[in-house]
Coordinates of C-alpha atoms and ligand atoms in Angstrom, one line a residue:
M1 CA 48.9 108.0 101.4
K2 CA 48.5 109.6 104.9
E3 CA 51.0 112.4 104.2
K4 CA 48.9 113.7 101.4
Q5 CA 45.8 113.3 103.5
Q6 CA 47.4 115.8 105.9
L7 CA 47.6 118.4 103.0
L8 CA 43.9 117.8 102.1
D9 CA 42.8 118.0 105.7
Y10 CA 44.6 121.3 106.2
I11 CA 42.9 122.8 103.1
D12 CA 39.4 121.5 104.2
S13 CA 39.7 122.8 107.7
N14 CA 40.7 126.3 106.5
A15 CA 38.4 126.3 103.5
D16 CA 36.2 129.2 104.7
F17 CA 39.2 131.5 105.0
F18 CA 40.5 130.5 101.6
R19 CA 37.2 131.0 99.9
G20 CA 37.3 134.5 101.4
I21 CA 40.6 135.3 99.8
S22 CA 39.3 134.4 96.3
D23 CA 36.2 136.5 96.9
Q24 CA 38.1 139.5 98.2
I25 CA 40.1 139.6 95.0
W26 CA 36.9 139.1 93.0
D27 CA 35.5 142.1 94.9
H28 CA 38.4 144.4 93.9
P29 CA 39.0 143.7 90.2
E30 CA 42.2 145.3 89.0
V31 CA 43.8 145.2 85.6
R32 CA 47.2 144.7 84.0
F33 CA 50.1 145.8 86.1
D34 CA 47.9 148.0 88.4
T35 CA 46.9 145.4 91.0
P36 CA 47.8 146.9 94.4
H37 CA 44.9 145.5 96.4
S38 CA 45.1 141.9 95.1
A39 CA 48.9 141.7 95.4
K40 CA 48.8 143.1 98.9
L41 CA 46.1 140.7 100.1
L42 CA 48.1 137.7 98.9
A43 CA 51.5 139.1 100.1
D44 CA 50.2 140.0 103.5
T45 CA 48.5 136.6 104.0
L46 CA 51.7 134.8 103.0
R47 CA 53.7 137.0 105.4
E48 CA 51.4 136.3 108.3
Q49 CA 51.8 132.6 107.5
G50 CA 55.6 132.7 107.9
F51 CA 56.8 133.5 104.3
D52 CA 59.5 136.0 103.7
V53 CA 57.9 138.5 101.3
E54 CA 59.6 140.9 98.9
E55 CA 57.1 143.2 97.2
G56 CA 57.7 145.2 94.0
V57 CA 60.2 142.6 92.6
C58 CA 61.5 142.8 89.0
G59 CA 60.7 146.5 88.8
L60 CA 56.9 145.8 89.0
P61 CA 55.3 147.5 91.9
H62 CA 52.6 144.8 92.3
A63 CA 54.7 141.7 91.7
F64 CA 56.0 139.8 94.7
R65 CA 58.1 136.9 95.7
A66 CA 57.2 135.0 98.9
T67 CA 59.7 132.4 100.2
Y68 CA 59.4 129.7 102.9
G69 CA 62.3 127.5 103.8
A70 CA 65.7 127.5 102.1
G71 CA 67.9 125.7 99.6
S72 CA 66.6 122.8 97.6
P73 CA 64.5 121.1 96.5
A74 CA 62.5 124.2 95.5
V75 CA 59.0 124.5 94.2
G76 CA 57.5 127.7 92.6
F77 CA 53.8 128.6 92.5
L78 CA 52.5 131.1 89.9
A79 CA 49.8 133.2 91.4
E80 CA 47.8 135.5 89.1
Y81 CA 45.2 138.1 90.1
D82 CA 44.5 140.5 87.2
A83 CA 41.0 141.0 85.9
L84 CA 39.6 142.1 82.5
P85 CA 38.6 145.6 81.6
G86 CA 34.9 146.3 81.0
M87 CA 33.7 142.9 82.4
S88 CA 32.0 144.2 85.6
Q89 CA 29.1 141.9 86.5
Q90 CA 27.0 141.2 89.5
A91 CA 27.7 137.9 91.3
G92 CA 25.1 135.2 90.9
V93 CA 22.9 137.1 88.5
P94 CA 22.1 135.1 85.3
E95 CA 21.9 138.1 83.0
R96 CA 24.3 140.7 81.8
L97 CA 24.2 143.2 84.7
P98 CA 27.3 145.2 85.5
L99 CA 28.0 146.2 89.0
L100 CA 29.6 149.4 87.6
E101 CA 29.3 150.1 83.8
G102 CA 32.7 149.9 82.1
A103 CA 34.5 148.7 85.2
P104 CA 36.7 145.6 85.2
G105 CA 35.6 142.1 86.3
H106 CA 37.2 138.7 86.9
A107 CA 36.1 137.0 83.7
C108 CA 39.1 134.7 83.6
G109 CA 38.9 133.5 87.2
H110 CA 42.4 134.8 88.2
N111 CA 40.9 135.6 91.6
A112 CA 40.8 131.8 92.0
I113 CA 44.2 131.3 90.5
G114 CA 45.8 133.6 93.0
A115 CA 43.9 132.1 95.9
G116 CA 44.5 128.5 94.7
N117 CA 48.2 128.9 94.5
L118 CA 48.4 130.5 97.8
V119 CA 46.3 127.8 99.4
G120 CA 48.5 125.1 97.8
A121 CA 51.7 126.7 99.1
L122 CA 50.2 127.2 102.6
A123 CA 49.2 123.6 102.9
V124 CA 52.8 122.4 102.0
R125 CA 54.3 125.0 104.4
D126 CA 52.1 123.6 107.2
F127 CA 53.2 120.1 106.4
M128 CA 56.9 121.1 106.2
Q129 CA 56.7 122.8 109.6
R130 CA 54.9 119.9 111.3
N131 CA 57.1 117.2 109.8
H132 CA 60.4 119.0 109.6
L133 CA 60.5 118.4 105.8
P134 CA 63.3 120.4 104.2
G135 CA 63.0 122.4 101.0
R136 CA 61.9 125.8 99.7
L137 CA 58.6 127.2 98.5
V138 CA 58.4 130.3 96.4
V139 CA 55.1 131.9 95.6
F140 CA 55.3 134.4 92.7
G141 CA 52.8 137.2 92.6
C142 CA 52.4 137.7 88.8
P143 CA 50.4 140.7 87.6
A144 CA 49.2 141.4 84.0
E145 CA 48.6 137.9 82.6
E146 CA 45.9 139.2 80.3
S147 CA 47.9 142.0 78.7
G148 CA 51.4 143.1 79.4
F149 CA 52.6 139.7 80.3
G150 CA 54.0 140.1 83.8
K151 CA 55.7 136.8 83.8
A152 CA 57.7 137.7 80.7
V153 CA 59.1 140.7 82.5
M154 CA 59.9 138.6 85.6
A155 CA 61.4 135.8 83.5
R156 CA 63.7 138.2 81.7
Q157 CA 65.1 139.2 85.1
G158 CA 65.7 135.7 86.2
A159 CA 62.8 135.4 88.7
F160 CA 62.2 131.7 87.9
D161 CA 65.8 130.5 87.9
G162 CA 67.0 127.6 90.2
L163 CA 63.6 125.9 90.8
D164 CA 62.9 122.1 90.6
A165 CA 59.3 122.7 89.5
L166 CA 56.7 125.4 88.7
L167 CA 53.1 124.7 89.5
T168 CA 49.9 126.5 88.8
W169 CA 46.3 126.0 87.6
H170 CA 43.8 127.8 85.4
P171 CA 40.0 127.8 85.5
M172 CA 38.8 126.3 82.2
E173 CA 35.8 124.4 80.7
D174 CA 37.2 121.0 81.6
T175 CA 39.1 119.4 84.5
T176 CA 42.4 117.9 83.4
L177 CA 46.1 118.4 83.0
W178 CA 47.1 121.3 80.7
G179 CA 48.9 118.8 78.4
G180 CA 49.4 120.8 75.2
S181 CA 51.8 123.6 74.3
C182 CA 50.3 127.0 73.5
L183 CA 50.9 129.5 70.9
S184 CA 53.8 131.8 71.6
I185 CA 52.7 135.4 71.4
A186 CA 54.3 138.6 70.2
L187 CA 52.7 141.8 71.3
I188 CA 53.6 144.8 69.2
Y189 CA 52.7 148.4 70.1
Y190 CA 52.1 150.7 67.1
T191 CA 51.6 154.4 67.7
F192 CA 49.8 156.4 65.0
Q193 CA 50.1 160.2 65.0
G194 CA 47.9 162.5 63.0
V195 CA 47.9 166.2 62.2
A196 CA 45.0 168.2 63.5
S197 CA 43.1 170.6 61.3
H198 CA 39.6 171.9 60.9
A199 CA 37.6 169.2 59.3
A200 CA 35.4 171.6 57.3
A201 CA 37.6 174.7 56.8
A202 CA 40.9 173.0 56.0
P203 CA 40.5 169.2 55.6
E204 CA 43.4 169.1 53.2
K205 CA 45.8 170.1 56.0
G206 CA 44.8 167.3 58.3
R207 CA 46.2 163.8 58.5
S208 CA 44.1 161.2 60.3
A209 CA 45.8 158.8 62.7
L210 CA 42.7 156.7 62.7
D211 CA 42.9 156.3 58.9
A212 CA 46.4 155.1 59.2
A213 CA 45.5 152.5 61.9
E214 CA 42.5 151.3 59.7
L215 CA 44.7 151.0 56.6
M216 CA 47.2 148.9 58.5
N217 CA 44.5 146.8 59.9
L218 CA 43.0 146.3 56.4
G219 CA 46.5 145.0 55.3
V220 CA 46.5 142.6 58.2
Q221 CA 43.1 141.2 57.1
F222 CA 44.6 140.4 53.7
L223 CA 47.6 138.8 55.3
R224 CA 45.4 136.4 57.3
E225 CA 44.7 134.3 54.2
H226 CA 48.4 133.5 53.8
I227 CA 49.5 132.6 57.3
P228 CA 49.8 129.0 58.7
S229 CA 46.4 127.7 59.9
T230 CA 47.7 127.4 63.5
A231 CA 48.6 131.1 63.7
R232 CA 46.3 133.8 65.0
I233 CA 46.4 137.5 64.6
H234 CA 44.5 139.6 67.1
Y235 CA 44.4 143.4 67.4
A236 CA 43.9 145.7 70.3
F237 CA 45.8 148.6 71.8
L238 CA 47.9 147.1 74.5
D239 CA 51.4 147.2 75.7
V240 CA 54.8 145.7 74.8
G241 CA 55.3 142.1 75.9
G242 CA 57.4 139.0 75.6
A243 CA 57.1 135.8 73.4
A244 CA 57.5 132.2 74.5
D245 CA 55.5 129.0 74.0
Y246 CA 54.5 126.7 76.9
V247 CA 57.0 123.9 77.5
V248 CA 55.0 120.8 78.5
N249 CA 56.7 118.5 81.0
R250 CA 55.2 115.0 80.8
A251 CA 56.9 113.6 83.9
L252 CA 55.7 116.4 86.2
G253 CA 52.4 116.7 84.4
T254 CA 51.6 113.0 84.8
A255 CA 52.4 113.2 88.6
M256 CA 50.1 116.2 88.8
Y257 CA 47.3 114.4 86.9
E258 CA 47.6 111.5 89.3
N259 CA 47.0 113.9 92.2
L260 CA 44.1 115.5 90.4
K261 CA 42.5 112.1 90.0
R262 CA 42.5 111.8 93.8
V263 CA 40.4 114.9 94.3
T264 CA 37.9 114.5 91.4
P265 CA 35.1 114.4 90.4
L266 CA 34.4 117.8 91.8
P267 CA 32.1 117.4 94.9
Y268 CA 29.2 119.6 93.5
T269 CA 26.1 119.8 95.6
K270 CA 22.5 120.1 94.4
E271 CA 22.8 123.8 95.4
D272 CA 25.7 124.2 93.0
Y273 CA 23.8 122.7 90.1
D274 CA 20.7 124.8 90.9
Q275 CA 22.9 128.0 90.9
A276 CA 24.3 127.2 87.5
R277 CA 21.1 126.0 85.9
P278 CA 19.6 129.5 85.0
F279 CA 22.9 130.4 83.2
F280 CA 23.0 127.0 81.4
D281 CA 19.3 127.3 80.4
R282 CA 19.9 130.7 78.7
E283 CA 22.3 129.2 76.2
D284 CA 20.8 128.9 72.7
G285 CA 20.7 125.8 70.5
D286 CA 24.0 126.8 68.7
A287 CA 25.8 127.1 72.0
K288 CA 24.4 123.7 73.1
A289 CA 25.5 122.1 69.8
A290 CA 29.0 123.6 70.2
L291 CA 29.2 122.2 73.7
L292 CA 28.3 118.7 72.6
A293 CA 30.9 118.9 69.8
R294 CA 33.5 120.0 72.2
L295 CA 32.7 117.3 74.8
R296 CA 32.9 114.7 72.0
R297 CA 36.4 115.9 71.3
V298 CA 37.6 116.1 74.9
Y299 CA 36.0 112.8 76.1
P300 CA 36.4 110.4 73.2
H301 CA 36.0 107.4 75.5
F302 CA 32.5 108.4 76.6
S303 CA 29.4 106.6 75.3
K304 CA 26.7 108.5 73.6
E305 CA 24.6 108.3 76.8
E306 CA 27.5 109.7 78.9
L307 CA 28.0 112.5 76.4
D308 CA 24.4 113.4 76.2
S309 CA 24.1 113.4 80.0
L310 CA 27.2 115.7 80.4
A311 CA 25.9 118.0 77.7
A312 CA 22.7 118.4 79.6
S313 CA 24.4 119.2 82.9
P314 CA 24.7 122.8 84.1
L315 CA 28.1 122.0 85.5
N316 CA 30.9 119.9 84.1
H317 CA 31.8 117.4 86.8
A318 CA 33.8 115.0 84.5
L319 CA 37.5 114.4 84.6
A320 CA 39.0 114.6 81.1
P321 CA 41.6 112.1 80.2
L322 CA 45.3 112.8 80.4
A323 CA 46.5 113.9 76.9
F324 CA 49.6 115.5 75.5
P325 CA 48.4 116.7 72.1
A326 CA 51.2 117.4 69.6
E327 CA 49.5 120.5 68.2
A328 CA 49.5 123.8 70.1
M329 CA 46.4 124.9 71.9
M330 CA 44.7 127.9 70.4
L331 CA 45.5 130.2 73.2
S332 CA 48.5 132.0 74.8
T333 CA 49.6 132.4 78.4
D334 CA 52.6 133.9 80.0
V335 CA 53.0 130.7 82.1
G336 CA 54.8 129.8 78.8
D337 CA 57.5 132.4 79.6
A338 CA 58.0 130.8 83.1
S339 CA 58.0 127.3 81.7
W340 CA 61.3 127.9 79.9
F341 CA 63.1 128.0 83.3
A342 CA 61.9 124.9 85.2
P343 CA 59.8 121.8 84.7
T344 CA 56.2 123.3 84.7
A345 CA 52.8 121.7 85.2
Q346 CA 49.4 123.1 85.5
V347 CA 45.9 121.7 85.8
T348 CA 42.7 123.1 84.5
V349 CA 39.6 122.8 86.6
A350 CA 36.0 123.4 85.3
Y351 CA 34.9 126.7 86.6
G352 CA 31.9 128.5 84.9
P353 CA 28.5 127.1 83.8
N354 CA 28.9 124.2 81.4
G355 CA 29.0 125.6 77.8
S356 CA 30.3 129.1 78.7
A357 CA 33.8 130.1 78.1
P358 CA 36.5 132.1 79.9
H359 CA 36.2 135.9 79.4
S360 CA 32.4 135.9 79.5
W361 CA 30.1 137.7 81.9
Q362 CA 28.8 134.3 83.0
W363 CA 32.3 133.6 84.4
V364 CA 32.3 136.8 86.4
A365 CA 28.8 136.1 87.7
M366 CA 29.8 132.6 88.8
G367 CA 33.1 133.7 90.3
K368 CA 31.9 133.6 93.9
S369 CA 29.7 130.5 93.5
G370 CA 30.1 127.2 95.3
A371 CA 31.3 125.6 92.0
A372 CA 34.0 128.2 91.6
H373 CA 35.1 127.8 95.2
K374 CA 35.3 124.0 94.7
A375 CA 37.3 124.5 91.5
M376 CA 39.8 126.7 93.5
L377 CA 40.1 124.3 96.4
T378 CA 40.4 121.2 94.1
A379 CA 43.2 123.0 92.2
A380 CA 44.9 124.0 95.5
K381 CA 44.8 120.3 96.7
T382 CA 46.3 119.1 93.4
I383 CA 49.0 121.8 93.6
A384 CA 49.8 121.0 97.2
M385 CA 50.1 117.2 96.6
T386 CA 52.3 117.8 93.5
A387 CA 54.6 120.1 95.4
Y388 CA 54.9 117.4 98.1
D389 CA 55.9 114.9 95.4
V390 CA 58.6 117.3 94.1
L391 CA 60.0 117.9 97.6
T392 CA 60.1 114.2 98.5
D393 CA 60.7 112.3 95.3
G394 CA 64.2 112.7 93.9
E395 CA 63.5 110.4 91.0
L396 CA 60.6 112.5 89.8
R397 CA 62.8 115.7 90.1
E398 CA 65.5 114.1 88.1
K399 CA 63.1 112.7 85.4
A400 CA 61.4 116.1 85.1
R401 CA 64.7 118.0 84.9
K402 CA 66.1 115.7 82.3
E403 CA 63.0 116.0 80.2
H404 CA 63.0 119.8 80.5
K405 CA 66.6 119.9 79.3
E406 CA 65.6 117.8 76.2
N407 CA 62.6 119.9 75.5
M408 CA 64.6 123.1 75.5
R409 CA 67.2 121.7 73.1
G410 CA 69.6 124.4 74.0
R411 CA 67.1 127.2 73.5
V412 CA 67.7 130.2 75.7
Y413 CA 65.0 132.6 76.8
Ligands
ZN501 ZN1 43.5 133.6 82.4
ZN502 ZN1 42.2 135.2 80.2

């Protein structure tokens, strides 16, 4: 379709600039709600490209809403940009080597999520302008995906109301549509207060806050035996947050997967494989066995030869089949919160070295690699083409809207 080719050509001809945006966010890792540099870079870029930008929306200083066009149809893009604490790591180095000990790093690839959503939206804006296509694009700058759950705060304030679709992507181990729901999550903040006393002279007067925290945690360990097998309990000292599972939309998701097919397999070069090879070769036998087991699960249609070949590759170039598993995926995301408000679809694109998982130093180290850039641009192209579908295909909008209503079964956020 020549209209979609215009979107792809726009992204390819500006690819250097877009790679730079992802890299600049990688260079300034910021955590939770405190993301001034990353938010400003995306907001300023969108403003320069003709978007109306409101910063500090929903009471969050580093959340923003960037709008192009007016009325409907309307498509939202969920840009994330927060990093993970303590994950500082030098780019391209295949061993654990922090840039700055204890500093944050982009171990979940949110630098590329922010850039990919921006690029997708800019491509559609360019198309709308040149072809006088009506509609509205809204890029949401969403801080604190990893902890704090920025989208939950934004959802509660109606940020995602009145849209025909919400699109995004996430770097992952495989390239496919995010077809499963996720676990909803409840974050609870407990404060323990002790009483200070001299540990040697008057220990009987002291009360230890740490003891209380440990006792509670011990209780939780016993509780684990008696919770459903699909539930997870994690502990850390975080912030308050929201709770909502991810509402899968098959109509929109299928359309997005069709677009993903058009831009896959990922166009890795020999250089990309060479760059990932030393990371891949460091993985031990257990990790390699786990990789093969996972590939078997995700690519059930592959022959043994195909599986062995993919398991021996430093990068995962395959496109995983479209699937809408009934059981929830063993992870949580605040995209779930947004998905209660509009039909939502997101793709995942392989990002780190084959066999390494999100939140690893390997993912930080590979965050500025050719493979990571290709993941970001592939996601951006898929997002752009799907936004185009939503803007131009009334039947798709109606089908997705109807399904969303059925999925919600009257539930209110
Ligand atoms: Zn993430
Ligand atoms: Zn993450």
